[in-house]
């Protein structure tokens, strides 16, 4: 029935103030008000309609994306939106597009690596979108191994130019978003060669297309790499390929904040420390962790609401069936994902603080915490994106067969999100970077060098290698000190074990290759500790009323104890806890599920997502699922006619046995 809230009974069960939780989720009252206003603005604008994306051809989808981006830019100017508001508007339009790379990669690259003069010149154009840029790093043959890139930028002192060239097919730029059809410029990463010497990979601003008719400039071959996974999904983005045939650019289009080439061709590192590049890296990875929280919370919102609407089995004497959300198997799969969405939200908030801290330290030439910040952000990008991609797929399964429908919102959400496991660093490769840092930290423990930041717990190695959990009853697992110590001891012991095993090899690099799988597990343990510790730290802040705090407390310990259950082998094999204590953790976990159950729908309402943004029949705010599923079914082009096209040519002959017998 239209206008009826089918989830009203669920909402009435809530034991906390949902409006208070909305502010906690948003980060502040101001952030909530901005998001709420902009989300409703987008939802009410017919240009941003997206329910028909799956039925569009690739060309139609791409053209609709261009229209939405142009309309969004127009609205930003008309409404005089702030940078924050403009960012929220692009977010709620919710269609992968060239603007994502322009604002998310091209502009930050120039800010981070360009001189003040270069920033004045290029950012004034980019900020007005008089030029549109992308980030051309990845090549056909090299992704994670940036130092293996093959594109060359050779300095010609006769003309004071760099010659950009693609020497092999595998040197072709491949994947950059916005490159295929839109970008007029790119920050191109190439091997800088001057006076016969290769100085490694550097960034260069290269114009790709005419600003008059948009045609590619001479000696540049550029296009789209083709259709990607899913209907709609990431196919609205023009991921591209790019090849250069000795393309010349002025010397001053090399990004020269960190190093430069003089008129005579001499390579000169700048006085600005090269560690500045870490600032941009922390910023980009912080946004990726925030995106993980957004994507996972969308999937969890859909699965939670539908689990409350859907009834299956359990009816007695003609009574109503049981809500799917009441089955413990559903809770055991769904509630840890709900807890993870909140956990990733709060660790994302902390990463914003870390970015500010790193920026301030860089300005003061304090580089002491940079290696730790780099390892931490690499690990959290890997951990959160992997868990989110897996979590979205689990939410699809939690919705049964209907979750497989495009109109559930989950297949497209998965197809849009899953590349995050690869871009900005392959997730396994990133965890190995974390592992290298952990091995270095363990090796320095006896030298008097004190571990900093998220590795500070390693400074208590003597205690953590010997301690035993003091948990004696299930409720003890709600003690933050007990939980933290268990996660710290597990992480440290796994790292120390890897270090000991490494020391048995004469060749350390060979040992590292041999122990790769163990090292990844140790890195994951360290990163899970970070997320748990930041969630617990959030609980110590003044956040909301008693009801809000209790729900966050429940979610925090669901997150921690579910990880303990999932990685029980780690905790037992390192003698961090006993089998009896593991059993008590499971008892407590079941109790926490029961406490979250009446609050589940309200906890996803706190995400404050409009139906437009969710784009899901199953996740509708009013829970009116079944009539809307039929509405969506009737919209499919196959239902335009009762008798399908092709009936007379192909189906009728089969039914009437009128197919000619083939002669062999």
XYZ file of C-alpha atoms in Angstrom:
664
model
C 0.000 0.000 0.000
C 1.274 3.446 -0.976
C 1.948 5.826 1.900
C 2.078 3.063 4.519
C 5.306 2.507 6.463
C 5.622 -1.291 6.486
C 8.624 -0.983 8.797
C 6.910 1.253 11.379
C 6.744 -1.551 13.959
C 10.479 -2.102 13.577
C 11.206 1.596 14.018
C 9.063 1.740 17.136
C 11.299 -0.886 18.791
C 14.356 1.406 18.725
C 15.978 1.999 22.125
C 17.893 5.119 21.081
C 17.382 8.494 19.415
C 17.820 7.939 15.661
C 18.311 11.662 14.971
C 21.205 11.713 17.469
C 22.770 8.695 15.747
C 22.447 10.431 12.362
C 24.679 13.215 13.681
C 27.196 10.706 15.082
C 27.277 8.922 11.707
C 27.721 12.193 9.789
C 30.522 13.305 12.135
C 28.892 16.565 13.256
C 25.574 18.415 13.160
C 26.940 20.654 10.407
C 28.023 17.676 8.268
C 24.626 16.029 8.801
C 22.719 19.153 7.772
C 24.839 19.625 4.626
C 24.481 15.965 3.588
C 20.762 15.882 4.308
C 20.063 19.068 2.334
C 22.202 18.103 -0.670
C 20.878 14.507 -0.772
C 17.303 15.797 -0.968
C 18.269 18.373 -3.592
C 19.699 15.623 -5.819
C 16.788 13.227 -5.185
C 14.229 15.835 -6.242
C 15.980 16.721 -9.525
C 14.691 14.666 -12.509
C 18.012 15.036 -14.367
C 19.632 12.842 -11.708
C 17.122 9.985 -12.204
C 19.021 6.675 -12.298
C 16.499 3.826 -12.004
C 16.768 3.025 -15.730
C 20.574 2.733 -15.916
C 20.575 -1.030 -16.514
C 18.432 -0.648 -19.637
C 20.680 1.901 -21.362
C 23.222 0.987 -24.029
C 26.841 1.903 -23.263
C 26.627 4.991 -25.502
C 23.338 6.101 -23.944
C 24.717 5.547 -20.442
C 27.839 7.564 -21.201
C 25.865 10.434 -22.739
C 23.541 10.507 -19.703
C 26.643 10.690 -17.487
C 27.943 13.700 -19.418
C 24.521 15.337 -19.029
C 24.451 14.714 -15.266
C 27.979 16.071 -14.780
C 27.194 19.219 -16.760
C 23.938 19.706 -14.836
C 25.700 19.165 -11.514
C 28.368 21.750 -12.392
C 25.613 24.184 -13.436
C 23.755 23.682 -10.139
C 26.961 24.131 -8.133
C 27.510 27.515 -9.805
C 23.852 28.604 -9.638
C 23.497 27.726 -5.951
C 26.995 29.035 -5.125
C 27.786 25.832 -3.287
C 30.873 25.620 -1.092
C 33.614 23.089 -1.906
C 32.163 20.801 0.786
C 28.627 21.083 -0.613
C 29.833 20.546 -4.187
C 31.632 17.383 -3.081
C 28.463 16.063 -1.429
C 26.417 16.838 -4.548
C 28.805 14.849 -6.768
C 28.678 12.034 -4.205
C 24.881 11.818 -4.154
C 24.580 11.966 -7.956
C 26.060 8.480 -7.576
C 27.298 7.757 -11.080
C 30.993 7.043 -11.748
C 32.250 9.809 -14.016
C 35.289 11.743 -15.215
C 34.761 14.331 -12.468
C 35.765 11.693 -9.887
C 39.278 11.574 -11.321
C 39.463 15.275 -12.110
C 38.755 16.317 -8.503
C 40.019 13.170 -6.788
C 43.368 12.583 -8.552
C 44.301 15.227 -11.147
C 43.831 18.279 -8.906
C 45.467 16.689 -5.792
C 48.452 15.552 -7.917
C 49.093 19.135 -9.057
C 48.589 20.435 -5.513
C 50.997 17.859 -4.113
C 53.691 17.798 -6.791
C 53.444 21.145 -8.603
C 55.413 24.265 -7.704
C 53.483 27.332 -6.536
C 53.819 28.803 -10.022
C 52.516 25.587 -11.632
C 49.622 25.459 -9.178
C 48.649 29.044 -10.004
C 48.639 28.291 -13.723
C 46.971 24.875 -13.830
C 44.650 24.895 -10.818
C 42.991 28.147 -11.887
C 41.995 26.350 -15.103
C 41.144 23.029 -13.437
C 39.033 24.569 -10.675
C 36.843 26.294 -13.292
C 36.853 23.092 -15.382
C 38.277 25.015 -18.331
C 40.504 21.970 -18.598
C 39.523 18.457 -17.461
C 42.236 16.156 -16.199
C 42.945 12.543 -15.345
C 45.757 10.590 -13.684
C 47.672 8.506 -16.237
C 49.905 6.176 -14.266
C 48.820 2.554 -14.752
C 50.021 0.845 -17.940
C 48.970 -2.273 -19.790
C 51.980 -4.125 -18.417
C 52.445 -2.506 -14.998
C 50.049 -1.493 -12.213
C 51.246 -1.998 -8.653
C 54.911 -1.929 -9.677
C 55.081 1.794 -10.419
C 58.874 1.692 -10.722
C 58.437 -0.722 -13.652
C 56.517 1.797 -15.804
C 57.884 1.990 -19.363
C 56.596 5.312 -20.768
C 59.568 7.668 -21.250
C 60.011 11.431 -20.953
C 63.363 12.289 -22.558
C 64.693 15.830 -22.233
C 65.845 17.549 -25.445
C 68.145 20.472 -24.474
C 68.095 21.808 -28.050
C 64.395 22.712 -27.851
C 63.942 22.872 -24.052
C 61.264 20.160 -24.279
C 60.482 16.708 -22.980
C 59.662 14.027 -25.539
C 56.933 11.732 -24.196
C 56.973 8.304 -25.841
C 55.346 4.884 -25.585
C 58.165 2.487 -26.550
C 56.215 -0.796 -26.354
C 52.614 -2.007 -26.391
C 52.780 -2.815 -22.665
C 53.847 0.808 -22.051
C 50.401 2.014 -23.195
C 48.538 3.815 -20.419
C 45.577 1.579 -19.603
C 42.694 2.099 -17.129
C 42.810 5.785 -16.166
C 39.230 6.970 -15.582
C 38.142 9.973 -17.660
C 40.898 9.301 -20.194
C 38.934 7.398 -22.835
C 36.666 10.156 -24.141
C 36.698 13.232 -21.887
C 40.017 14.443 -20.448
C 41.738 17.311 -22.185
C 44.853 16.937 -20.015
C 46.543 14.280 -17.920
C 49.207 14.011 -15.297
C 51.299 11.389 -17.091
C 53.820 9.325 -15.154
C 56.928 8.485 -17.172
C 60.598 7.630 -16.754
C 62.570 10.881 -16.786
C 65.661 10.584 -18.971
C 68.161 13.421 -19.332
C 71.755 13.360 -20.507
C 71.406 9.623 -21.096
C 70.509 8.815 -17.489
C 67.197 7.359 -16.243
C 66.049 9.163 -13.079
C 62.947 7.024 -12.513
C 59.238 7.836 -12.646
C 58.070 11.479 -12.523
C 54.836 13.320 -13.293
C 54.228 15.536 -16.348
C 51.203 17.613 -17.374
C 50.353 16.688 -20.960
C 47.558 18.101 -23.126
C 45.760 15.267 -24.915
C 42.898 16.891 -26.824
C 42.171 20.145 -28.625
C 40.346 22.738 -26.530
C 38.518 23.791 -29.717
C 37.031 20.581 -31.154
C 38.145 17.925 -28.583
C 40.046 15.899 -31.194
C 43.245 14.123 -30.011
C 46.422 16.142 -30.611
C 48.960 14.911 -33.202
C 50.856 11.692 -32.376
C 48.459 10.818 -29.536
C 46.329 7.671 -29.764
C 43.581 7.546 -27.162
C 40.308 5.642 -26.635
C 38.107 3.657 -24.253
C 39.230 0.197 -23.074
C 35.746 -1.334 -23.380
C 32.786 -2.601 -21.399
C 33.387 -3.611 -17.796
C 31.556 -5.841 -15.333
C 27.837 -5.340 -14.668
C 24.885 -3.434 -16.137
C 25.231 0.313 -15.659
C 27.762 0.172 -12.829
C 31.259 1.444 -13.746
C 30.440 1.512 -17.468
C 29.474 5.172 -17.100
C 33.215 5.836 -16.695
C 35.431 6.157 -19.774
C 38.461 4.200 -18.584
C 40.971 4.694 -21.359
C 44.141 3.703 -23.179
C 46.774 6.183 -24.304
C 49.871 5.984 -26.513
C 52.411 8.682 -27.360
C 54.549 8.815 -30.494
C 57.338 11.228 -29.541
C 55.007 13.935 -28.245
C 56.807 17.141 -27.231
C 55.861 19.241 -24.195
C 57.572 22.330 -22.666
C 60.074 21.610 -19.890
C 57.976 23.523 -17.357
C 55.170 20.945 -17.668
C 57.195 18.539 -15.569
C 55.751 18.718 -12.033
C 58.729 20.301 -10.302
C 57.933 20.662 -6.615
C 60.095 17.687 -5.614
C 62.722 17.803 -8.394
C 63.380 19.658 -11.627
C 65.427 19.667 -14.811
C 67.333 22.850 -15.644
C 67.491 24.525 -19.061
C 70.827 22.777 -19.584
C 69.331 19.366 -18.800
C 70.698 18.924 -15.285
C 68.509 16.934 -12.886
C 68.187 18.778 -9.560
C 66.329 17.419 -6.506
C 64.489 20.292 -4.821
C 64.934 21.517 -1.262
C 61.370 20.362 -0.631
C 61.609 16.890 0.931
C 60.357 14.053 -1.258
C 58.321 12.800 1.714
C 55.704 15.423 0.772
C 54.239 12.872 -1.615
C 53.068 10.970 1.481
C 50.575 13.746 2.215
C 48.710 13.187 -1.072
C 48.836 9.414 -0.551
C 47.315 9.663 2.938
C 44.592 11.963 1.573
C 43.624 9.643 -1.290
C 43.594 6.522 0.883
C 41.574 8.293 3.570
C 38.876 9.026 0.968
C 38.930 5.366 -0.122
C 38.313 4.194 3.465
C 35.428 6.692 3.722
C 34.037 5.307 0.447
C 34.244 1.785 1.903
C 32.048 2.841 4.800
C 29.560 4.450 2.398
C 29.320 1.424 0.115
C 29.085 -1.159 2.906
C 26.475 0.855 4.793
C 24.325 1.060 1.630
C 24.419 -2.709 1.191
C 23.720 -3.305 4.894
C 20.815 -0.831 4.816
C 19.200 -2.746 1.938
C 19.793 -6.178 3.493
C 18.600 -5.134 6.958
C 15.354 -3.548 5.799
C 14.564 -6.438 3.477
C 15.394 -8.996 6.187
C 12.779 -7.283 8.372
C 10.178 -7.268 5.553
C 10.773 -10.837 4.346
C 9.034 -13.682 6.170
C 9.847 -17.348 5.672
C 8.930 -20.568 7.543
C 7.894 -20.790 11.176
C 4.118 -20.406 10.746
C 1.959 -22.493 13.068
C -1.797 -23.085 12.771
C -2.202 -20.533 10.012
C -0.179 -17.845 11.815
C 2.274 -15.480 10.169
C 5.735 -16.680 9.202
C 8.957 -15.634 10.945
C 10.823 -12.500 9.869
C 14.089 -13.552 8.263
C 15.986 -11.105 10.488
C 14.918 -13.133 13.551
C 16.919 -16.193 12.488
C 20.287 -16.385 14.255
C 21.961 -17.495 11.020
C 20.835 -14.227 9.384
C 21.964 -12.172 12.380
C 25.349 -13.917 12.456
C 25.978 -12.892 8.837
C 24.289 -9.471 8.833
C 25.061 -7.817 12.175
C 28.880 -8.077 11.875
C 28.542 -6.235 8.545
C 26.403 -3.573 10.228
C 29.094 -3.262 12.908
C 31.816 -3.111 10.226
C 30.060 -0.210 8.471
C 30.178 1.807 11.703
C 33.748 0.665 12.461
C 34.981 1.786 9.022
C 33.154 5.091 9.443
C 35.025 5.850 12.655
C 38.440 4.702 11.437
C 37.815 6.911 8.372
C 37.198 9.870 10.703
C 40.462 9.101 12.456
C 42.277 8.990 9.094
C 41.032 12.534 8.401
C 42.727 13.568 11.623
C 45.862 11.654 10.580
C 45.959 13.521 7.252
C 45.816 16.850 9.108
C 48.535 15.654 11.487
C 50.788 14.470 8.649
C 50.275 17.781 6.782
C 51.261 19.795 9.867
C 54.306 17.616 10.502
C 55.426 17.933 6.861
C 55.156 21.728 7.116
C 57.418 21.565 10.179
C 59.860 19.158 8.444
C 59.028 16.451 10.995
C 59.160 13.146 9.111
C 59.451 10.766 12.096
C 55.919 9.351 11.866
C 55.677 9.204 8.057
C 56.680 5.556 7.487
C 54.113 4.470 10.086
C 51.406 6.707 8.553
C 52.170 5.310 5.102
C 51.980 1.695 6.298
C 48.834 2.360 8.302
C 46.926 3.965 5.422
C 48.065 1.263 2.979
C 46.856 -1.457 5.334
C 43.529 0.191 6.113
C 42.810 0.795 2.420
C 43.390 -2.915 1.807
C 41.466 -4.156 4.853
C 38.368 -1.985 4.414
C 37.978 -2.386 0.643
C 38.366 -6.182 0.798
C 35.860 -6.463 3.647
C 33.428 -4.116 1.870
C 33.530 -5.938 -1.479
C 32.971 -9.267 0.312
C 30.307 -7.648 2.519
C 28.263 -6.287 -0.413
C 28.195 -9.748 -1.980
C 27.184 -11.280 1.366
C 24.329 -8.743 1.603
C 23.169 -9.843 -1.851
C 23.043 -13.447 -0.628
C 21.263 -12.341 2.554
C 18.454 -11.045 0.323
C 17.925 -14.481 -1.261
C 16.924 -14.739 -4.912
C 15.549 -11.197 -5.121
C 19.000 -9.844 -4.240
C 20.149 -11.013 -7.685
C 17.732 -8.632 -9.419
C 19.327 -5.430 -10.705
C 16.563 -3.429 -9.029
C 17.691 -4.716 -5.613
C 20.562 -2.264 -6.003
C 23.125 -4.842 -4.866
C 24.518 -6.268 -8.144
C 25.291 -2.772 -9.463
C 26.691 -1.644 -6.099
C 29.039 -4.646 -6.106
C 30.121 -4.090 -9.728
C 30.782 -0.396 -9.029
C 32.659 -1.043 -5.801
C 34.805 -4.122 -6.417
C 37.548 -2.359 -8.467
C 38.488 -0.566 -5.229
C 40.295 -3.797 -4.278
C 42.711 -3.129 -7.130
C 42.990 0.604 -7.795
C 45.354 2.744 -5.713
C 47.298 -0.404 -4.882
C 46.432 -4.100 -5.134
C 45.187 -5.164 -1.723
C 47.619 -8.046 -1.213
C 50.580 -5.946 -2.375
C 49.560 -3.194 0.079
C 49.453 -5.631 3.006
C 52.962 -6.753 2.080
C 54.082 -3.115 2.387
C 52.581 -3.159 5.889
C 54.379 -6.424 6.618
C 57.771 -4.980 5.595
C 57.206 -2.075 7.962
C 56.204 -4.442 10.785
C 59.328 -6.575 10.253
C 61.481 -3.443 10.399
C 59.709 -2.301 13.592
C 60.184 -5.707 15.275
C 63.871 -5.717 14.281
C 64.356 -2.333 16.001
C 62.629 -3.290 19.283
C 65.899 -4.049 21.046
C 67.645 -0.905 19.779
C 65.838 1.530 22.060
C 63.881 3.069 19.167
C 60.315 3.536 20.430
C 57.527 2.435 18.045
C 55.077 5.260 17.237
C 51.443 5.726 16.273
C 49.535 2.546 15.530
C 52.614 0.418 16.324
C 53.053 1.921 19.816
C 51.731 -1.313 21.352
C 54.898 -3.078 20.134
C 56.817 -1.044 22.702
C 55.209 -3.340 25.308
C 56.519 -6.449 23.574
C 57.901 -8.074 26.758
C 54.477 -7.947 28.416
C 52.472 -8.862 25.309
C 54.624 -11.917 24.570
C 53.984 -13.308 28.051
C 50.481 -12.133 29.043
C 47.447 -14.397 29.221
C 43.865 -13.243 28.847
C 42.061 -12.681 32.142
C 38.597 -13.441 30.721
C 36.669 -15.750 33.065
C 33.044 -15.141 32.085
C 31.262 -14.010 28.913
C 30.721 -10.432 30.189
C 34.492 -9.990 30.542
C 34.620 -9.739 26.757
C 32.912 -6.334 27.101
C 35.971 -5.016 28.935
C 37.884 -2.807 26.453
C 41.232 -3.577 28.131
C 40.733 -7.329 27.717
C 39.695 -7.003 24.070
C 42.527 -4.622 23.171
C 45.159 -6.735 24.887
C 43.950 -9.862 23.079
C 44.186 -8.114 19.683
C 47.558 -6.545 20.553
C 49.046 -9.830 21.752
C 47.801 -11.687 18.673
C 49.188 -9.041 16.272
C 52.553 -8.783 18.030
C 53.045 -12.531 18.353
C 52.240 -13.114 14.678
C 54.700 -10.367 13.670
C 57.429 -11.720 15.977
C 56.905 -15.263 14.654
C 57.315 -14.001 11.077
C 60.464 -12.101 12.079
C 61.926 -15.232 13.710
C 61.158 -17.321 10.632
C 62.707 -14.656 8.401
C 65.907 -14.724 10.438
C 66.395 -18.396 9.506
C 67.055 -17.426 5.897
C 70.524 -16.317 4.813
C 68.918 -14.224 2.071
C 66.269 -12.013 3.683
C 64.524 -11.252 0.382
C 64.262 -14.942 -0.426
C 62.834 -15.510 3.053
C 60.298 -12.728 2.522
C 59.138 -14.359 -0.726
C 58.847 -17.725 0.988
C 56.794 -16.338 3.883
C 54.482 -14.049 1.875
C 51.254 -15.717 2.997
C 52.214 -15.583 6.703
C 53.313 -11.957 6.369
C 49.951 -10.940 4.860
C 48.153 -12.587 7.798
C 50.352 -10.700 10.275
C 49.645 -7.414 8.484
C 45.883 -8.072 8.552
C 46.049 -8.773 12.302
C 47.796 -5.425 12.825
C 45.220 -3.550 10.715
C 42.267 -5.200 12.475
C 43.775 -4.062 15.772
C 43.837 -0.474 14.461
C 40.124 -0.573 13.555
C 39.131 -2.150 16.880
C 41.224 0.350 18.856
C 39.757 3.356 16.998
C 36.197 2.078 17.570
C 36.903 1.680 21.292
C 38.475 5.159 21.354
C 35.306 6.556 19.752
C 33.264 5.136 22.650
C 35.387 7.141 25.084
C 34.271 10.392 23.421
C 31.178 12.379 24.347
C 28.851 11.005 21.655
C 25.101 11.227 21.935
C 22.857 10.134 24.764
C 22.861 6.935 26.775
C 20.868 4.993 24.157
C 23.187 5.954 21.299
C 26.274 5.056 23.327
C 24.838 1.645 24.248
C 24.138 0.774 20.610
C 27.628 1.846 19.520
C 29.058 -0.174 22.394
C 27.162 -3.254 21.189
C 28.346 -2.738 17.602
C 31.941 -2.229 18.700
C 32.062 -5.547 20.547
C 30.194 -7.361 17.778
C 32.913 -6.164 15.400
C 35.748 -7.214 17.709
C 34.314 -10.566 18.834
C 33.223 -11.542 15.336
C 36.816 -10.968 14.159
C 38.026 -13.053 17.083
C 35.632 -15.828 16.055
C 36.554 -15.579 12.366
C 40.317 -15.636 13.055
C 40.140 -18.000 16.011
C 43.078 -20.009 14.697
C 45.338 -16.950 15.109
C 44.249 -16.311 18.701
C 44.593 -19.976 19.719
C 47.838 -20.767 17.877
C 49.533 -17.708 19.437
C 48.231 -18.770 22.889
C 46.534 -15.378 23.238
C 43.337 -16.973 24.532
C 42.186 -20.463 25.522
C 39.465 -22.553 23.829
C 37.252 -21.904 26.882
C 37.692 -18.124 26.499
C 36.870 -18.462 22.782
C 33.645 -20.230 23.722
C 32.779 -17.412 26.155
C 33.370 -14.880 23.347
C 30.816 -16.749 21.213
C 28.299 -16.696 24.070
C 28.746 -12.941 24.401
C 28.432 -12.472 20.646
C 25.047 -14.237 20.602
C 23.875 -12.025 23.462
C 24.964 -8.899 21.564
C 23.043 -10.006 18.456
C 19.880 -10.243 20.575
C 20.466 -6.721 21.912
C 21.001 -5.248 18.445
C 18.017 -7.049 16.878
C 15.251 -4.585 17.964
C 17.451 -1.657 16.929
C 18.661 -2.977 13.585
C 16.321 -1.046 11.260
C 16.804 2.170 13.246
C 20.597 1.712 13.082
C 20.495 1.674 9.264
C 17.968 4.545 9.209
C 20.726 6.537 10.925
C 22.705 6.426 7.655
C 20.010 8.837 6.415
C 20.016 7.553 2.827
C 17.271 8.701 0.472
C 15.503 6.092 -1.662
C 17.052 7.846 -4.680
C 20.576 7.291 -3.348
C 19.940 3.649 -2.342
C 18.253 2.928 -5.702
C 16.879 -0.337 -4.316
C 13.386 -1.808 -4.342
C 14.375 -4.134 -1.480
C 15.839 -1.328 0.632
C 12.971 1.155 0.319
C 12.394 3.241 3.444
C 8.709 2.271 3.590
C 9.369 -1.469 3.122
C 6.732 -1.669 0.346
C 8.766 -4.249 -1.545
C 6.483 -6.666 -3.395
C 4.254 -4.234 -5.357
C 7.366 -2.284 -6.364
C 9.103 -5.444 -7.607
C 6.181 -5.950 -9.996
C 6.349 -2.316 -11.082
C 10.018 -2.735 -11.961
C 9.376 -6.004 -13.791
C 6.747 -4.393 -16.042
C 9.224 -1.651 -17.005
C 11.565 -4.135 -18.666
C 11.634 -3.801 -22.494
C 10.917 -7.537 -22.821
C 7.455 -6.814 -21.428
C 6.702 -4.165 -24.073
C 4.935 -6.878 -26.040
C 3.043 -9.962 -24.905
C 4.454 -12.116 -27.694
C 8.262 -11.765 -27.922
C 10.096 -10.570 -30.997
C 11.415 -13.648 -32.749
C 8.399 -15.819 -31.972
C 7.388 -16.322 -35.617
C 10.965 -16.865 -36.878
C 12.345 -19.109 -34.160
C 9.879 -20.204 -31.463
C 6.777 -21.128 -33.461
C 8.715 -23.480 -35.801
C 10.037 -25.368 -32.747
C 6.588 -25.651 -31.157
C 4.967 -26.692 -34.442
C 7.787 -29.097 -35.332
C 8.360 -27.197 -38.592
C 12.157 -26.962 -38.451
C 13.774 -28.344 -41.589
C 15.905 -31.390 -40.961
C 19.509 -30.530 -41.648
C 21.248 -32.592 -44.354
C 24.569 -33.965 -43.249
